XYZ file of N, CA, C and O in Angstrom:
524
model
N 151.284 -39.638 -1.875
C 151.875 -38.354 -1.548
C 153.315 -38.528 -1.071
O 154.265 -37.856 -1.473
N 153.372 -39.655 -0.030
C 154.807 -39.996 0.475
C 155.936 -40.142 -0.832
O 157.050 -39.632 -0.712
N 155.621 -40.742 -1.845
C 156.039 -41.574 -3.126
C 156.959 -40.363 -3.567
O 158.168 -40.267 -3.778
N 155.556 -39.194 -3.635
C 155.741 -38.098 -4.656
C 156.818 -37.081 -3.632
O 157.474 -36.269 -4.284
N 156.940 -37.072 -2.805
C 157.717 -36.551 -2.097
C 159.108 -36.896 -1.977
O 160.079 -36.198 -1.688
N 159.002 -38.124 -2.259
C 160.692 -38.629 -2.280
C 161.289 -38.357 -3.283
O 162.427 -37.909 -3.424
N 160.113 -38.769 -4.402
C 160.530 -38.780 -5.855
C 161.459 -37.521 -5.853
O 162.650 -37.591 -6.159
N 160.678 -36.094 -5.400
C 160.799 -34.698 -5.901
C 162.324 -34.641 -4.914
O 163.046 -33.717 -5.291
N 162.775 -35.270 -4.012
C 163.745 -34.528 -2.822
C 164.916 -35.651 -3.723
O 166.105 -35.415 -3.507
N 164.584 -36.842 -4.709
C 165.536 -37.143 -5.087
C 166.299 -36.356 -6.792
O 167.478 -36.192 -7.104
N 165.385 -36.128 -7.338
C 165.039 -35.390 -8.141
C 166.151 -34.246 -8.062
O 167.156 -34.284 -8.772
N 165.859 -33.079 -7.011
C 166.678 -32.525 -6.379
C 168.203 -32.802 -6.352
O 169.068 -32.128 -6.913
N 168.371 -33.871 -5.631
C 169.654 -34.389 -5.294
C 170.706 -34.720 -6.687
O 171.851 -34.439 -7.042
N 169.495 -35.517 -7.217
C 169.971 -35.661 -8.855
C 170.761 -34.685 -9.781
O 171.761 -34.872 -10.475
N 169.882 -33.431 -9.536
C 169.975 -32.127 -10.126
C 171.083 -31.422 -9.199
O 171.552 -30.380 -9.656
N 171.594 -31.895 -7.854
C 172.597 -31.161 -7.506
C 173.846 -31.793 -8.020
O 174.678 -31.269 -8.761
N 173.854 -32.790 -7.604
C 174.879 -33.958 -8.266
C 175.171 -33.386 -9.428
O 176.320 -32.969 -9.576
N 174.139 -33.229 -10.576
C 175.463 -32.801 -12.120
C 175.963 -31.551 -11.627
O 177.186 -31.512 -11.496
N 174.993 -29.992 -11.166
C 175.524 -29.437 -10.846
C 176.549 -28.979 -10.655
O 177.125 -27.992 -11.112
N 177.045 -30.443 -9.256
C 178.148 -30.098 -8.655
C 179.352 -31.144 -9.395
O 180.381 -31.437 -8.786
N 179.105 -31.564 -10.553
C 179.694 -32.289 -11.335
C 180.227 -33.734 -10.401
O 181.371 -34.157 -10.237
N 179.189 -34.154 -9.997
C 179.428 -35.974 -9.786
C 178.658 -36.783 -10.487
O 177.921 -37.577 -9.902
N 178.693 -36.729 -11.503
C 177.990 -37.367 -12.224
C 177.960 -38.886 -11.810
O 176.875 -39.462 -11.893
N 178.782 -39.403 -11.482
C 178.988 -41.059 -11.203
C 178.296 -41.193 -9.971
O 178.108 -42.370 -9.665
N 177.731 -40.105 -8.931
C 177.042 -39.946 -8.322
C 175.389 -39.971 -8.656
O 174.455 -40.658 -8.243
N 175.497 -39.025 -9.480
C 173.968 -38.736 -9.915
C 173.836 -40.620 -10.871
O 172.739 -41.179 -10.851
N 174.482 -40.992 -11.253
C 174.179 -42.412 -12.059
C 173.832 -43.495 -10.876
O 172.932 -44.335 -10.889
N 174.749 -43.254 -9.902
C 174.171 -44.193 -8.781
C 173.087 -43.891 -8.272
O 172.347 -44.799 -7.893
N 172.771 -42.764 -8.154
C 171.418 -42.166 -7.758
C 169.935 -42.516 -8.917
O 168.823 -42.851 -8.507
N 170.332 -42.317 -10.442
C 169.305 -43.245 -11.116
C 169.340 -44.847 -11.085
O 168.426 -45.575 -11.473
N 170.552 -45.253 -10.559
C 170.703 -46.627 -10.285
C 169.323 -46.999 -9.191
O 168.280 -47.598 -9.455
N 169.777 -46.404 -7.927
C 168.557 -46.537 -7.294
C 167.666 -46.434 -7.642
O 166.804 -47.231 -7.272
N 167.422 -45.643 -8.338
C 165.923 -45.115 -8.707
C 164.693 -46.091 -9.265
O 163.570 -46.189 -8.771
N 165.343 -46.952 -10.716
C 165.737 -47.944 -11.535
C 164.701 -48.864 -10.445
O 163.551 -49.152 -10.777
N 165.233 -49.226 -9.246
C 164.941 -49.920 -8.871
C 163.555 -49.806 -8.130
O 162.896 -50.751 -7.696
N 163.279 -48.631 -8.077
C 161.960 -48.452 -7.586
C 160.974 -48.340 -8.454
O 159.792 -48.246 -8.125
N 161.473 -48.342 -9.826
C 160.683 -48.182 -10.965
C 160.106 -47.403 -11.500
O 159.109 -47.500 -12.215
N 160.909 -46.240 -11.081
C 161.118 -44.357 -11.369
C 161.307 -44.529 -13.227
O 161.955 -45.355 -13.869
N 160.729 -43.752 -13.534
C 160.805 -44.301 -15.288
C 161.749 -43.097 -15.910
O 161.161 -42.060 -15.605
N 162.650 -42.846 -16.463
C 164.039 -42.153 -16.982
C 162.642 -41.036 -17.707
O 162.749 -39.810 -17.678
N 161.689 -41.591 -18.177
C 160.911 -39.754 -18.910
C 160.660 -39.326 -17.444
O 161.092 -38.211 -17.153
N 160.149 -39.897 -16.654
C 159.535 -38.925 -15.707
C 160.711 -38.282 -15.039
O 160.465 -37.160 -14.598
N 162.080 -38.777 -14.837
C 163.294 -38.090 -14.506
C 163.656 -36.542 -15.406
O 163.907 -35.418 -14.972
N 163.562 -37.012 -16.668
C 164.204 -36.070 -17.792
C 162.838 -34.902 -17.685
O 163.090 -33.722 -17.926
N 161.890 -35.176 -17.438
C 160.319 -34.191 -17.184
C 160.843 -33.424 -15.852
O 160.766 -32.197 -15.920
N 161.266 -33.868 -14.875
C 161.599 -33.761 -13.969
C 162.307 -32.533 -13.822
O 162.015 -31.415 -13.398
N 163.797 -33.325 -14.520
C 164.929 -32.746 -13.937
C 164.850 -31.653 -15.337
O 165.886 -31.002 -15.471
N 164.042 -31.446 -16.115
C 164.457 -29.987 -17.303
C 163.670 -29.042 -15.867
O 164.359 -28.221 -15.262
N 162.207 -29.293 -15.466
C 161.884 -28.534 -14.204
C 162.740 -28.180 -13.515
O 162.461 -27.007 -13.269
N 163.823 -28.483 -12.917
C 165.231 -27.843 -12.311
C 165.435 -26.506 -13.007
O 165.198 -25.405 -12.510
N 165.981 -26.789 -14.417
C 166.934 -26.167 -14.815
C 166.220 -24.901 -15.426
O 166.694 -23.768 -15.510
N 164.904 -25.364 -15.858
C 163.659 -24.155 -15.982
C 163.796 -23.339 -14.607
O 163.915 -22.116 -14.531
N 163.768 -23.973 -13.855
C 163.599 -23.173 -12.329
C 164.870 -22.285 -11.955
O 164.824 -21.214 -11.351
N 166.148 -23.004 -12.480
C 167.258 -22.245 -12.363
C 167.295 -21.142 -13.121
O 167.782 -20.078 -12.738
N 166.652 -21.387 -14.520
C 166.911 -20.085 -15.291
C 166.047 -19.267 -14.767
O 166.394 -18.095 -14.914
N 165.160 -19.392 -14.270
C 164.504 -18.452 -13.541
C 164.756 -17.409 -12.722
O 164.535 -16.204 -12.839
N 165.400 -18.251 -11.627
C 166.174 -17.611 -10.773
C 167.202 -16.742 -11.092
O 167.411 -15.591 -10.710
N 167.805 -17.451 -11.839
C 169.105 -16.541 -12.452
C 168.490 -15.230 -13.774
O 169.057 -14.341 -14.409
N 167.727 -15.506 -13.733
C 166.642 -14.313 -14.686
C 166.817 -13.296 -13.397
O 167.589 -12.378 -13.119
N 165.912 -13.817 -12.880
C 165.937 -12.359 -11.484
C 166.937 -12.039 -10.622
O 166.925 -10.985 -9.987
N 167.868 -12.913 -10.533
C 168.842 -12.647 -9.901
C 169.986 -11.138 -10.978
O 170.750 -10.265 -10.564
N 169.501 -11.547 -12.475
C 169.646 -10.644 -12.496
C 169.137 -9.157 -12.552
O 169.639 -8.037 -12.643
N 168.418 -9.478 -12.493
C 166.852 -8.089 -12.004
C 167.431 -7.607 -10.748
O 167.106 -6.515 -10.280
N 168.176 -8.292 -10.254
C 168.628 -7.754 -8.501
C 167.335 -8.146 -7.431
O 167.245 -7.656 -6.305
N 166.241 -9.242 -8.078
C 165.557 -9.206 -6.778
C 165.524 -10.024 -5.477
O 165.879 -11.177 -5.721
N 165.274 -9.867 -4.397
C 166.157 -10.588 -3.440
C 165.592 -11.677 -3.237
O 164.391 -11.660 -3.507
N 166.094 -12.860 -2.770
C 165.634 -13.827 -1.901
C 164.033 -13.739 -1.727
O 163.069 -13.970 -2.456
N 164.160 -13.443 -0.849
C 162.387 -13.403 -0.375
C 161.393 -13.365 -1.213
O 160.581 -14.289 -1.167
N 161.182 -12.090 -2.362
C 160.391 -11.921 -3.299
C 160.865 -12.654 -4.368
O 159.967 -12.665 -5.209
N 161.988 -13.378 -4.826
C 161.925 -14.201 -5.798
C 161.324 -15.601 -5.302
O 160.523 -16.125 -6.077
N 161.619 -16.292 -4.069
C 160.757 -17.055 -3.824
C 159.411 -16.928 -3.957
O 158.774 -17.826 -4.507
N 158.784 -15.773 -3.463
C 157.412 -15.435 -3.103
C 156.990 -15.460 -4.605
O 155.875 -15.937 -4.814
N 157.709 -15.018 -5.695
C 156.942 -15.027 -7.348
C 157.180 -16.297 -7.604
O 156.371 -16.674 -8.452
N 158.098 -17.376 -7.194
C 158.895 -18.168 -7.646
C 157.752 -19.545 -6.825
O 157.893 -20.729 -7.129
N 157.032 -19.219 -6.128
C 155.830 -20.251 -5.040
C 156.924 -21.314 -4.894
O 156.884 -22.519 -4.646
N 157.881 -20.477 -5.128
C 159.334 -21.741 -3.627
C 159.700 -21.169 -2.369
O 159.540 -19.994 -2.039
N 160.467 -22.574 -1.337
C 160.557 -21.592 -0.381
C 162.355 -21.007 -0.411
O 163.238 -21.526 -1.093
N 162.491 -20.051 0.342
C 163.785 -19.223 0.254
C 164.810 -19.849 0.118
O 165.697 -19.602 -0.698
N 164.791 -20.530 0.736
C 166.365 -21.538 0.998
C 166.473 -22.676 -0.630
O 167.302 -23.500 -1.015
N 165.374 -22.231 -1.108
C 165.687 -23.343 -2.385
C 165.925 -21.843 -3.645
O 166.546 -22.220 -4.639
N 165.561 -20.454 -3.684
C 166.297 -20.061 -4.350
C 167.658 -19.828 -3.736
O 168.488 -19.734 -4.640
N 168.195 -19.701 -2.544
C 169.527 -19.415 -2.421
C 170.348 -20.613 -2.874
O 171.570 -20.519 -2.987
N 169.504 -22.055 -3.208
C 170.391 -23.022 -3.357
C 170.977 -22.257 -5.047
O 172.103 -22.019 -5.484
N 169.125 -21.999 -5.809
C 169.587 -21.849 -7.124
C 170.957 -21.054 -7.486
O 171.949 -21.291 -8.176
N 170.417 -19.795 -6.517
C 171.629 -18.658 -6.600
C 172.673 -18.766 -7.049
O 173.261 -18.156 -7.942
N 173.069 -19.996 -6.082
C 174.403 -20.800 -6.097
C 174.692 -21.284 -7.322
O 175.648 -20.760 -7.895
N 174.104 -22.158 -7.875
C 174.304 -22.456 -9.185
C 173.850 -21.850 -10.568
O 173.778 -22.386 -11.674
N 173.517 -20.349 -10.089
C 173.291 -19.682 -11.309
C 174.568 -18.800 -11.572
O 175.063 -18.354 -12.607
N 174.954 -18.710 -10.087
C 176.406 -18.330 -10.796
C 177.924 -18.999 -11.454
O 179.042 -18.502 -11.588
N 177.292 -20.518 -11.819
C 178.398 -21.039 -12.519
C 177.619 -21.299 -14.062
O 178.252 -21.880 -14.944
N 176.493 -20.921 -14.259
C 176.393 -21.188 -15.988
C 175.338 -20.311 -16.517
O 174.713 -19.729 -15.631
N 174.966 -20.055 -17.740
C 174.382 -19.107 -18.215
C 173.308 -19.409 -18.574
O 172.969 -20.590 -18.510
N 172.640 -18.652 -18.952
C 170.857 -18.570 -19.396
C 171.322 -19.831 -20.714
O 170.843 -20.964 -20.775
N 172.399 -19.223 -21.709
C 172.334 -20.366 -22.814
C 172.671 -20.993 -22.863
O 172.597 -21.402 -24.021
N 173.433 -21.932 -21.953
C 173.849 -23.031 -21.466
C 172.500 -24.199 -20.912
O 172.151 -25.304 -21.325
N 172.059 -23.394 -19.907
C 170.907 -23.653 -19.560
C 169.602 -24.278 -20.747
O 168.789 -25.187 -20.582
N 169.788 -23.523 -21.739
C 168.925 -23.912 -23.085
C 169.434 -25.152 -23.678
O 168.708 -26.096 -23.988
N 170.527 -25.122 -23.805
C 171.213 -26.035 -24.259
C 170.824 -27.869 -23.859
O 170.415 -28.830 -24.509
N 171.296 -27.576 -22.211
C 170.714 -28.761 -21.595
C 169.279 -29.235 -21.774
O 168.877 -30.390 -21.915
N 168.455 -27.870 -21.731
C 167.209 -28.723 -21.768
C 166.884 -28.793 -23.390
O 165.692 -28.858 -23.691
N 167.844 -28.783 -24.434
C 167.254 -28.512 -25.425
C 167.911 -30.404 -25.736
O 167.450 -31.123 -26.622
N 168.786 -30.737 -24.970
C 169.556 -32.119 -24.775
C 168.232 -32.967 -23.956
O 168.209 -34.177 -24.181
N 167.378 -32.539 -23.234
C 166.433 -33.466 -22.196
C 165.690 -33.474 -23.418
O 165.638 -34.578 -23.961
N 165.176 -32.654 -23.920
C 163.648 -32.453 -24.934
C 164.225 -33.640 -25.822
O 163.524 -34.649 -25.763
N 165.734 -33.774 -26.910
C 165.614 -34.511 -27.813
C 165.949 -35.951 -27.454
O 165.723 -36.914 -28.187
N 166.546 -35.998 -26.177
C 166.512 -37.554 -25.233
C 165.345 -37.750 -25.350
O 164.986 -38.555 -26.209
N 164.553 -37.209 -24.684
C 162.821 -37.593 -24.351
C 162.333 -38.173 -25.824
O 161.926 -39.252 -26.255
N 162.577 -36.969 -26.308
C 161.802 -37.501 -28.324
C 162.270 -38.880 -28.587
O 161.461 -39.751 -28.908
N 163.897 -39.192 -28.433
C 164.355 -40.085 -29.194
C 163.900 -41.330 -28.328
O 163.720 -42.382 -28.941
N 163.701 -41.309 -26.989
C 163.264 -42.455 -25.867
C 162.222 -42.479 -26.407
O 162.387 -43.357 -27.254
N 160.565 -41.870 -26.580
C 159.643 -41.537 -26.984
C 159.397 -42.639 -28.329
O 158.487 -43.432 -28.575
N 160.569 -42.304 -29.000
C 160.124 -42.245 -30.675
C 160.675 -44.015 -30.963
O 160.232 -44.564 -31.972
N 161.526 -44.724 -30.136
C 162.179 -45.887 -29.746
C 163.748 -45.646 -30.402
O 164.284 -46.655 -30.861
N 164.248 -44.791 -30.444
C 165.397 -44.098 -31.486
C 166.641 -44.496 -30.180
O 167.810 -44.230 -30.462
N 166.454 -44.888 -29.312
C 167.385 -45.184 -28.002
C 166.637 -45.852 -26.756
O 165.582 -45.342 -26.379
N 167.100 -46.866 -26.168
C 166.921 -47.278 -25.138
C 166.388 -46.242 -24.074
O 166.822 -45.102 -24.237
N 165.480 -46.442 -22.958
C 165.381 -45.095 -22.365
C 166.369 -45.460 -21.038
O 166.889 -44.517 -20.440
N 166.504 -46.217 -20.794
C 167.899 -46.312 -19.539
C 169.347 -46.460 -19.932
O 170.257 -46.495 -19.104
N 169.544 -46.560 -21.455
C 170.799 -46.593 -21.808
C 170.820 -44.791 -22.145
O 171.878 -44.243 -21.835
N 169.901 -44.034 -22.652
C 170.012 -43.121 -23.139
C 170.014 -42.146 -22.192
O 170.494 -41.040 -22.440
N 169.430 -42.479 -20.902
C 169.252 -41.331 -19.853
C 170.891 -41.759 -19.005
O 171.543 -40.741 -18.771
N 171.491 -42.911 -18.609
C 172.976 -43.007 -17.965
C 173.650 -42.474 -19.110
O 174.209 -41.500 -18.605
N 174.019 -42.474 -20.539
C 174.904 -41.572 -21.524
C 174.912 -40.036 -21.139
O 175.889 -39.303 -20.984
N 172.912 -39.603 -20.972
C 173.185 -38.437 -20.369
C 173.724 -37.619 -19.237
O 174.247 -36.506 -19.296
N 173.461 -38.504 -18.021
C 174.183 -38.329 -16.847
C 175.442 -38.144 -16.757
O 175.940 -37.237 -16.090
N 176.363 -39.352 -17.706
C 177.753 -39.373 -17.638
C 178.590 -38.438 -18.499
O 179.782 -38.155 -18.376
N 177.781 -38.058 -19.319
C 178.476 -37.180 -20.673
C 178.051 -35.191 -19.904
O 178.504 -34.096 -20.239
N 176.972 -35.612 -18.778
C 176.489 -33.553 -18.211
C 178.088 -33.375 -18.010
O 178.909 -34.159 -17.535
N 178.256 -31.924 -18.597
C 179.014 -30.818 -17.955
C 178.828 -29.480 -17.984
O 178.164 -29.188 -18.979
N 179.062 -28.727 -17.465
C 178.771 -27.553 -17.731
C 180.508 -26.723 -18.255
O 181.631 -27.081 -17.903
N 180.140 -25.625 -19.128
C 181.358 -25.398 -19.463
C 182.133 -24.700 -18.624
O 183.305 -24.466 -18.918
């Protein structure tokens, strides 16, 4: 449970990092990871869960619904949609597709042996931007 708890609060951090565009951040952060023997699918499984969660938010955010009840539909707690909030107002629903439509064919090509899965998941880290 402890494991799974870190995993998810780094996970997080990961997902703020491109966000907030440090990517050389978020790479040191799978650097660590690497070392605990965090496996790049369970990251990319992971971190599309973010960005699913963001579009979410930013779904209802544009519905106008507040804080409270988007958490409460959202079975998060408040302070993690106001984080989303935040970053739903720098990119769009199809942007958002985009990226995870970039995790899905990483995953396939890691999956399929079409790329290294730690060379292919740091290309992705270093190459995120949002437009």
């Amino acid at each position: 449970w402890k494991f799974k708890q870190v995993k998810n609060e780094k996970i997080k951090q990961l997902f703020n990092y491109l966000m907030n565009g440090q990517n050389m951040k978020a790479l040191g952060l799978f650097r660590d990871l690497q070392v605990s023997n965090v496996q790049p699918i369970v990251l990319i499984s992971m971190l599309a869960g973010q960005f699913r969660l963001l579009d979410q938010v930013l779904f209802l955010m544009k519905e106008r619904w507040n804080v409270d009840d988007a958490a409460k539909e959202l079975g998060i707690k408040p302070i993690r949609v106001q984080i989303m909030s935040k970053f739903a107002r720098s990119i769009t629903s199809s942007e958002i597709k985009n990226i995870l439509e970039e995790l899905f064919i990483l995953d396939k090509n890691i999956k399929s042996g079409q790329i290294d899965r730690d060379y292919g998941f740091e290309l992705f880290l270093i190459n995120f931007k949002l437009n």
